[in-house]
Amino acid sequence: MARVLVAMSGGVDSSVAAKLLIDAGHEVAGVTLKLFSDEDIVSAESCGRTCCALSDVEDARAVAHRLGIDHFVFNFREVFAERVVSRFVSSYLAGLTPNPCVDCNRFVKFGALLERARVLGYDYLATGHYARISNDSATGRRLLLRGLDASKDQSYVLYALTQEELAHTLFPVGELSKDQVRRVAESAGLVNARKPDSQDICFVPGGDYGAFIEKAAPGSLAPGDFVDLRGNPIGRHRGVARYTIGQRRGIAVSFGKPMYVAAKDARANTVTLAEDQDLLADSLVAVDLNYISIAEPADPVEVTAKIRYNQRDRPARVEPLPGGGAIVRFPIPERAIAPGQAVVFYDGETVVGGGTILAPGDQPPASSLADSCEKTMS
C-alpha cells in the first residue's frame, strides 16, 4: 500500500483516478489547486469556463467526501502566474505560439505539486491524465506511454516529465476509455460523472488570446504591417500576438485568394502572409529537449513525431546538434510549423522525448526569434 495524493481538478477523470486507487488499497487524499484570485475565478465563471472555477473546487470536495478521503486546497497562484501565465504572455509577445498545458504540467503539477506531495510524505502524485507509465527492464528507464484511448491520449503534453518525476507519478485512468471512466463514476455515484470536459485554456475565458494579452500587458498589441514572402507591405495587422501560424480567419484583409499566417516577427512587428503551399517545411529546429525512453543521443534517431496536440504522429528523423538541440527532418513536409509549440517523438506507443520548436528549417535563426524563444523557456 502506498500513500497517494491525487490532483483533483473537479473533473471526472481525476475523480475516477482517486476511486481506482482506493479500490486498489492505497491510502489516498485529494488536492485541488487554487491558481487564480477570487476576482479572476468569478470573472471566468461568468464566461462559462468549466476549469479551475469555484464549482470545480466544490465538485472535487464533494467527490472526496463521497469517497471518504481527505481533501485539501493548495494556493499555487504565484507559481502558476510566473511559470505559466507570464510565459504565455511573453511568448506570444515574442512572436511564438506557446503551449501552456505543457508548462502547467512541467512546472506546476509535476514540479511544485509533486515536490509538495513528497515533502508531506506521499509516495506518489496521481492525476487523471490519459497516459501510462511502464518500466524498461533492459535499460532500467521508466517509460511514458500513450493512453489506451487514442482519442483522449495526453502523452503529448507530458513529454517534459523526468525519470525522477515518472518514478513518483501514477496515471490510473490511462488504461481506460472515456466511456469506461464515466461508467465507473456513475456506478460510484460521483456528482461529476457526466460533467463535460473543459475545452479552452483555463486562464483565457472564451479563448480570446488577444484580449487576455492586451489586459495583461496594456499597449503591447501595436498595429503593424502584413507583408508577403518578399517583405513587401500588403496590409495592416492588429498586433503580432493576435495571430498564430497557419491562421486564415481573422486576417480581415481581402486578397482574392486564401492567405494564411506564415511567420511572425515581433521585433519588426510584421506578420507574413502566404498561400497554403508556402506553409510547408520539411524540417525544424528544436531546443530544450527532454528524452525519456533513451539517453540523450549522439547520433540520429528514427522516430515518429507530432508538432501539435491534435495531430497523428508522422515519420521523422532527429539529428542532434552540437551544443544541444536537434534538427527534426520529415520525409513528407509538415504544414504550419509554429515556433514555441512542442514537438514530441514516439516509438510506437512509447514517448521517446520532445522539445520546443525554435524555427522551421535547418539552422537556428540569427534574429531575435532565437533569443526570444530561449528567454521564454528560462
Coordinates of C-alpha atoms in Angstrom, one line a residue:
M1 CA 0.0 0.0 0.0
A2 CA 1.3 3.5 -0.9
R3 CA 0.3 7.0 0.2
V4 CA -1.0 8.8 -2.9
L5 CA -2.0 12.4 -3.3
V6 CA -4.5 12.8 -6.2
A7 CA -4.6 16.2 -8.1
M8 CA -8.4 16.6 -8.3
S9 CA -9.5 19.2 -10.8
G10 CA -13.2 18.7 -10.2
G11 CA -13.5 16.8 -13.4
V12 CA -14.5 13.1 -13.8
D13 CA -11.0 11.8 -14.9
S14 CA -9.2 12.8 -11.7
S15 CA -12.2 11.8 -9.6
V16 CA -12.1 8.3 -11.0
A17 CA -8.3 8.2 -10.6
A18 CA -8.9 8.6 -6.9
K19 CA -11.6 5.9 -6.9
L20 CA -9.4 3.4 -8.6
L21 CA -6.5 4.0 -6.2
I22 CA -8.8 3.5 -3.2
D23 CA -10.1 0.3 -4.7
A24 CA -6.5 -0.9 -5.2
G25 CA -5.9 -0.5 -1.4
H26 CA -3.9 2.7 -1.4
E27 CA -4.1 5.5 1.2
V28 CA -5.5 8.3 -0.8
A29 CA -6.1 12.1 -0.3
G30 CA -7.2 14.6 -2.8
V31 CA -5.9 18.1 -3.5
T32 CA -7.3 20.9 -5.7
L33 CA -5.0 23.8 -6.7
K34 CA -6.1 27.4 -6.3
L35 CA -4.5 29.1 -9.4
F36 CA -6.4 32.3 -9.6
S37 CA -7.6 35.2 -7.4
D38 CA -11.2 35.1 -6.3
E39 CA -11.9 38.0 -8.7
D40 CA -10.4 36.1 -11.6
I41 CA -12.5 33.0 -10.7
V42 CA -15.8 34.9 -10.6
S43 CA -15.0 36.6 -13.9
A44 CA -14.2 33.2 -15.5
E45 CA -17.3 31.6 -14.3
S46 CA -19.4 34.4 -15.8
C47 CA -17.8 33.4 -19.1
G48 CA -18.9 29.8 -18.7
R49 CA -15.5 28.4 -18.1
T50 CA -15.6 24.8 -16.7
C51 CA -12.0 24.5 -15.5
C52 CA -10.5 25.9 -12.2
A53 CA -13.7 27.7 -11.3
L54 CA -15.4 27.7 -7.9
S55 CA -17.7 24.9 -8.9
D56 CA -14.7 22.7 -9.7
V57 CA -13.4 23.1 -6.1
E58 CA -16.9 22.2 -4.8
D59 CA -17.1 19.2 -7.2
A60 CA -13.7 17.9 -6.1
R61 CA -14.7 18.4 -2.4
A62 CA -18.0 16.5 -2.9
V63 CA -16.2 13.6 -4.7
A64 CA -13.7 13.4 -1.9
H65 CA -16.5 13.3 0.7
R66 CA -18.3 10.6 -1.3
L67 CA -15.1 8.5 -1.4
G68 CA -14.3 9.1 2.3
I69 CA -10.9 10.8 1.8
D70 CA -9.3 14.0 2.9
H71 CA -9.4 16.9 0.5
F72 CA -7.0 19.9 0.5
V73 CA -6.8 23.1 -1.4
F74 CA -3.3 24.4 -2.1
N75 CA -2.7 28.0 -3.1
F76 CA -0.4 27.8 -6.1
R77 CA -1.3 31.2 -7.6
E78 CA 2.2 32.6 -7.5
V79 CA 4.0 29.7 -9.3
F80 CA 1.1 29.4 -11.8
A81 CA 1.3 33.2 -12.6
E82 CA 5.1 33.1 -13.0
R83 CA 5.7 29.8 -14.8
V84 CA 2.5 29.5 -16.9
V85 CA 0.6 32.8 -17.4
S86 CA 3.7 35.1 -17.7
R87 CA 5.4 32.7 -20.0
F88 CA 2.3 32.5 -22.1
V89 CA 2.1 36.3 -22.4
S90 CA 5.8 36.9 -23.0
S91 CA 5.9 34.0 -25.6
Y92 CA 3.1 35.5 -27.7
L93 CA 4.6 39.0 -27.5
A94 CA 7.9 37.5 -28.7
G95 CA 6.1 36.1 -31.8
L96 CA 5.9 32.5 -30.5
T97 CA 2.9 30.1 -30.1
P98 CA 3.2 28.7 -26.6
N99 CA 1.6 25.6 -25.1
P100 CA 0.6 26.5 -21.5
C101 CA -0.6 22.9 -20.8
V102 CA 2.9 21.7 -21.2
D103 CA 4.2 24.4 -18.9
C104 CA 1.5 23.7 -16.3
N105 CA 2.4 20.0 -16.2
R106 CA 6.1 20.7 -16.2
F107 CA 6.3 23.5 -13.6
V108 CA 3.1 23.3 -11.5
K109 CA 1.7 19.7 -11.4
F110 CA 4.8 17.6 -11.7
G111 CA 7.1 20.4 -10.5
A112 CA 5.7 22.3 -7.5
L113 CA 2.9 20.0 -6.6
L114 CA 4.9 16.8 -6.8
E115 CA 7.6 18.4 -4.6
R116 CA 4.9 19.4 -2.1
A117 CA 3.5 15.9 -2.1
R118 CA 6.9 14.4 -1.4
V119 CA 7.5 16.8 1.5
L120 CA 4.2 15.8 3.0
G121 CA 5.2 12.2 3.0
Y122 CA 3.2 10.9 -0.1
D123 CA 4.9 8.3 -2.2
Y124 CA 3.1 9.3 -5.4
L125 CA 1.2 12.1 -7.1
A126 CA -1.7 10.8 -9.3
T127 CA -3.6 12.7 -12.0
G128 CA -6.4 12.0 -14.4
H129 CA -4.2 12.2 -17.5
Y130 CA -4.8 9.6 -20.2
A131 CA -1.3 8.2 -20.4
R132 CA 0.6 5.2 -18.9
I133 CA 3.9 4.6 -17.2
S134 CA 5.9 1.4 -17.6
N135 CA 9.5 0.2 -16.9
D136 CA 12.1 -0.9 -19.4
S137 CA 13.7 -3.9 -17.8
A138 CA 16.6 -3.8 -20.2
T139 CA 17.7 -0.2 -19.5
G140 CA 16.1 0.4 -16.2
R141 CA 14.4 3.5 -17.6
R142 CA 10.9 4.5 -16.8
L143 CA 8.7 4.9 -19.9
L144 CA 5.9 7.2 -20.7
L145 CA 3.3 5.5 -23.0
R146 CA 0.2 6.8 -24.8
G147 CA -3.2 6.3 -23.1
L148 CA -5.0 3.3 -24.5
D149 CA -7.9 5.5 -25.6
A150 CA -6.2 7.1 -28.6
S151 CA -8.9 9.8 -28.9
K152 CA -8.1 11.0 -25.3
D153 CA -4.3 10.4 -25.2
Q154 CA -2.5 13.2 -23.4
S155 CA 1.1 11.9 -23.7
Y156 CA 2.0 14.9 -25.9
V157 CA 1.6 17.4 -23.1
L158 CA 3.6 15.2 -20.7
Y159 CA 6.8 14.8 -22.7
A160 CA 8.8 17.0 -20.3
L161 CA 8.5 14.6 -17.4
T162 CA 11.8 13.4 -16.0
Q163 CA 12.8 9.9 -14.8
E164 CA 12.6 11.1 -11.2
E165 CA 9.1 12.5 -11.7
L166 CA 7.9 9.4 -13.5
A167 CA 9.1 7.3 -10.6
H168 CA 6.7 9.1 -8.3
T169 CA 3.7 9.6 -10.7
L170 CA 0.6 7.5 -11.3
F171 CA -1.9 7.7 -14.2
P172 CA -4.8 5.4 -13.0
V173 CA -7.2 6.1 -15.9
G174 CA -4.6 5.6 -18.7
E175 CA -5.8 2.0 -19.3
L176 CA -9.4 3.1 -19.7
S177 CA -11.5 4.8 -22.3
K178 CA -13.5 7.9 -21.6
D179 CA -16.8 5.9 -21.6
Q180 CA -15.3 3.4 -19.1
V181 CA -14.3 6.3 -16.9
R182 CA -17.8 7.8 -16.9
R183 CA -19.3 4.4 -16.1
V184 CA -17.0 4.0 -13.1
A185 CA -18.0 7.4 -11.9
E186 CA -21.7 6.7 -12.4
S187 CA -21.5 3.4 -10.5
A188 CA -19.7 5.2 -7.6
G189 CA -22.4 7.9 -7.5
L190 CA -19.9 10.7 -8.2
V191 CA -21.5 14.1 -8.8
N192 CA -19.4 14.9 -11.9
A193 CA -20.0 11.6 -13.8
R194 CA -21.4 13.4 -16.8
K195 CA -19.6 16.7 -16.4
P196 CA -18.3 18.0 -19.8
D197 CA -14.6 18.2 -20.5
S198 CA -13.1 21.7 -20.4
Q199 CA -12.0 22.9 -23.8
D200 CA -10.3 26.3 -23.6
I201 CA -7.1 27.3 -21.8
C202 CA -8.3 27.7 -18.2
F203 CA -7.0 31.3 -17.7
V204 CA -8.3 32.6 -21.1
P205 CA -12.1 33.0 -20.8
G206 CA -13.7 32.4 -24.1
G207 CA -10.4 31.6 -25.8
D208 CA -9.7 35.3 -26.8
Y209 CA -5.9 35.3 -26.5
G210 CA -5.6 38.8 -27.9
A211 CA -7.9 40.3 -25.3
F212 CA -6.2 38.4 -22.5
I213 CA -2.7 39.6 -23.6
E214 CA -3.9 43.2 -24.0
K215 CA -5.2 43.1 -20.4
A216 CA -2.1 41.5 -19.1
A217 CA 0.3 43.8 -21.0
P218 CA -1.6 47.0 -21.9
G219 CA -0.4 48.7 -25.1
S220 CA 1.6 45.7 -26.2
L221 CA -0.5 44.9 -29.2
A222 CA 0.6 47.6 -31.6
P223 CA -0.7 47.5 -35.2
G224 CA 1.9 46.8 -37.9
D225 CA 2.3 45.6 -41.5
F226 CA 1.2 42.4 -43.1
V227 CA 4.0 41.5 -45.5
D228 CA 4.4 39.0 -48.3
L229 CA 7.2 36.5 -48.6
R230 CA 9.5 39.2 -50.1
G231 CA 8.8 41.6 -47.2
N232 CA 6.5 43.9 -49.2
P233 CA 3.7 45.5 -47.1
I234 CA 0.3 44.2 -48.2
G235 CA -2.0 45.3 -45.4
R236 CA -2.2 46.1 -41.7
H237 CA -2.5 43.8 -38.7
R238 CA -3.8 44.4 -35.2
G239 CA -0.9 43.2 -33.2
V240 CA 1.5 40.2 -33.7
A241 CA 0.2 38.3 -30.7
R242 CA -3.3 38.1 -32.2
Y243 CA -2.2 35.7 -34.9
T244 CA -1.0 32.1 -35.0
I245 CA 0.9 30.3 -37.7
G246 CA -1.5 28.7 -40.2
Q247 CA -4.3 31.1 -39.3
R248 CA -6.7 32.2 -42.1
R249 CA -9.7 33.6 -40.4
G250 CA -9.5 37.0 -38.7
I251 CA -6.9 38.4 -41.1
A252 CA -9.6 40.9 -42.2
V253 CA -7.8 41.8 -45.5
S254 CA -9.1 40.6 -48.8
F255 CA -6.6 39.2 -51.4
G256 CA -8.9 37.5 -53.8
K257 CA -7.5 34.2 -52.7
P258 CA -6.9 32.4 -49.4
M259 CA -4.0 33.7 -47.5
Y260 CA -2.5 32.3 -44.3
V261 CA -0.2 33.5 -41.5
A262 CA 3.2 32.0 -42.4
A263 CA 5.5 33.8 -39.9
K264 CA 5.7 36.5 -37.2
D265 CA 8.5 38.9 -36.4
A266 CA 7.9 40.6 -33.1
R267 CA 10.9 42.8 -33.4
A268 CA 9.9 44.2 -36.8
N269 CA 6.2 44.0 -35.8
T270 CA 5.3 42.2 -39.0
V271 CA 3.1 39.2 -39.9
T272 CA 4.0 37.4 -43.1
L273 CA 1.1 36.1 -45.2
A274 CA 1.4 33.4 -47.8
E275 CA -0.6 30.8 -49.8
D276 CA -1.2 27.4 -48.3
Q277 CA 1.6 25.6 -50.1
D278 CA 4.1 28.1 -48.8
L279 CA 3.4 26.9 -45.2
L280 CA 5.1 23.5 -45.9
A281 CA 8.5 22.8 -44.4
D282 CA 10.5 19.5 -44.3
S283 CA 12.5 20.3 -41.2
L284 CA 12.5 22.2 -37.9
V285 CA 15.0 23.1 -35.2
A286 CA 14.0 22.1 -31.6
V287 CA 15.6 23.1 -28.3
D288 CA 15.2 22.4 -24.6
L289 CA 14.9 18.7 -25.4
N290 CA 13.9 16.1 -22.8
Y291 CA 14.5 12.4 -23.6
I292 CA 12.5 9.7 -21.7
S293 CA 12.9 6.3 -23.2
I294 CA 16.6 6.9 -24.2
A295 CA 19.6 8.8 -23.0
E296 CA 20.4 12.0 -25.0
P297 CA 21.5 10.6 -28.3
A298 CA 24.8 11.4 -30.1
D299 CA 23.6 10.0 -33.4
P300 CA 20.4 10.5 -35.5
V301 CA 17.3 8.6 -34.3
E302 CA 14.4 7.5 -36.4
V303 CA 11.0 8.3 -34.7
T304 CA 7.5 9.4 -35.4
A305 CA 6.7 13.0 -34.4
K306 CA 3.8 15.4 -33.6
I307 CA 4.2 19.1 -34.0
R308 CA 0.8 19.9 -32.4
Y309 CA -1.6 18.2 -29.9
N310 CA -4.4 17.2 -32.3
Q311 CA -2.3 15.5 -34.9
R312 CA -1.3 12.0 -35.8
D313 CA 2.4 11.4 -35.5
R314 CA 4.4 11.0 -38.7
P315 CA 7.8 9.6 -39.6
A316 CA 10.7 11.9 -38.7
R317 CA 14.5 11.8 -38.1
V318 CA 16.0 13.5 -35.1
E319 CA 19.6 14.8 -35.7
P320 CA 21.3 16.1 -32.6
L321 CA 23.1 19.4 -33.0
P322 CA 26.5 20.3 -31.3
G323 CA 25.9 22.1 -28.1
G324 CA 22.3 20.9 -27.7
G325 CA 19.1 21.0 -29.7
A326 CA 18.3 19.0 -32.8
I327 CA 17.1 19.2 -36.4
V328 CA 14.0 17.2 -37.0
R329 CA 13.5 16.2 -40.6
F330 CA 10.3 15.0 -42.2
P331 CA 10.2 12.9 -45.4
I332 CA 6.8 14.4 -46.0
P333 CA 6.7 18.2 -45.4
E334 CA 4.7 19.4 -42.4
R335 CA 2.3 22.4 -42.6
A336 CA 2.4 25.5 -40.4
I337 CA 5.2 24.6 -38.1
A338 CA 4.8 27.0 -35.2
P339 CA 7.9 28.2 -33.1
G340 CA 7.1 27.9 -29.4
Q341 CA 5.0 24.8 -29.8
A342 CA 6.1 21.3 -28.7
V343 CA 7.5 18.6 -31.0
V344 CA 7.1 15.2 -29.4
F345 CA 8.8 12.0 -30.6
Y346 CA 7.4 8.5 -30.4
D347 CA 8.4 4.9 -30.9
G348 CA 5.1 3.1 -31.3
E349 CA 3.3 3.6 -28.0
T350 CA 6.3 5.0 -26.2
V351 CA 7.2 8.6 -25.9
V352 CA 10.9 9.0 -26.8
G353 CA 11.0 12.6 -25.8
G354 CA 10.4 16.1 -27.1
G355 CA 11.3 19.7 -27.1
T356 CA 10.3 23.2 -28.0
I357 CA 10.2 24.3 -31.7
L358 CA 12.6 27.1 -32.3
A359 CA 12.1 27.5 -36.0
P360 CA 11.2 25.7 -39.2
G361 CA 14.3 25.0 -41.3
D362 CA 17.8 23.6 -40.9
Q363 CA 19.5 26.3 -39.0
P364 CA 18.6 28.3 -35.8
P365 CA 17.7 31.8 -36.8
A366 CA 20.1 34.7 -36.2
S367 CA 17.2 37.1 -35.5
S368 CA 15.5 37.9 -32.2
L369 CA 13.4 34.7 -32.5
A370 CA 16.2 32.5 -31.1
D371 CA 16.8 34.9 -28.2
S372 CA 13.1 35.3 -27.5
C373 CA 12.4 31.5 -27.5
E374 CA 15.4 30.8 -25.2
K375 CA 14.3 33.7 -22.9
T376 CA 10.7 32.4 -22.5
M377 CA 11.9 28.9 -21.6
S378 CA 14.3 30.1 -18.9

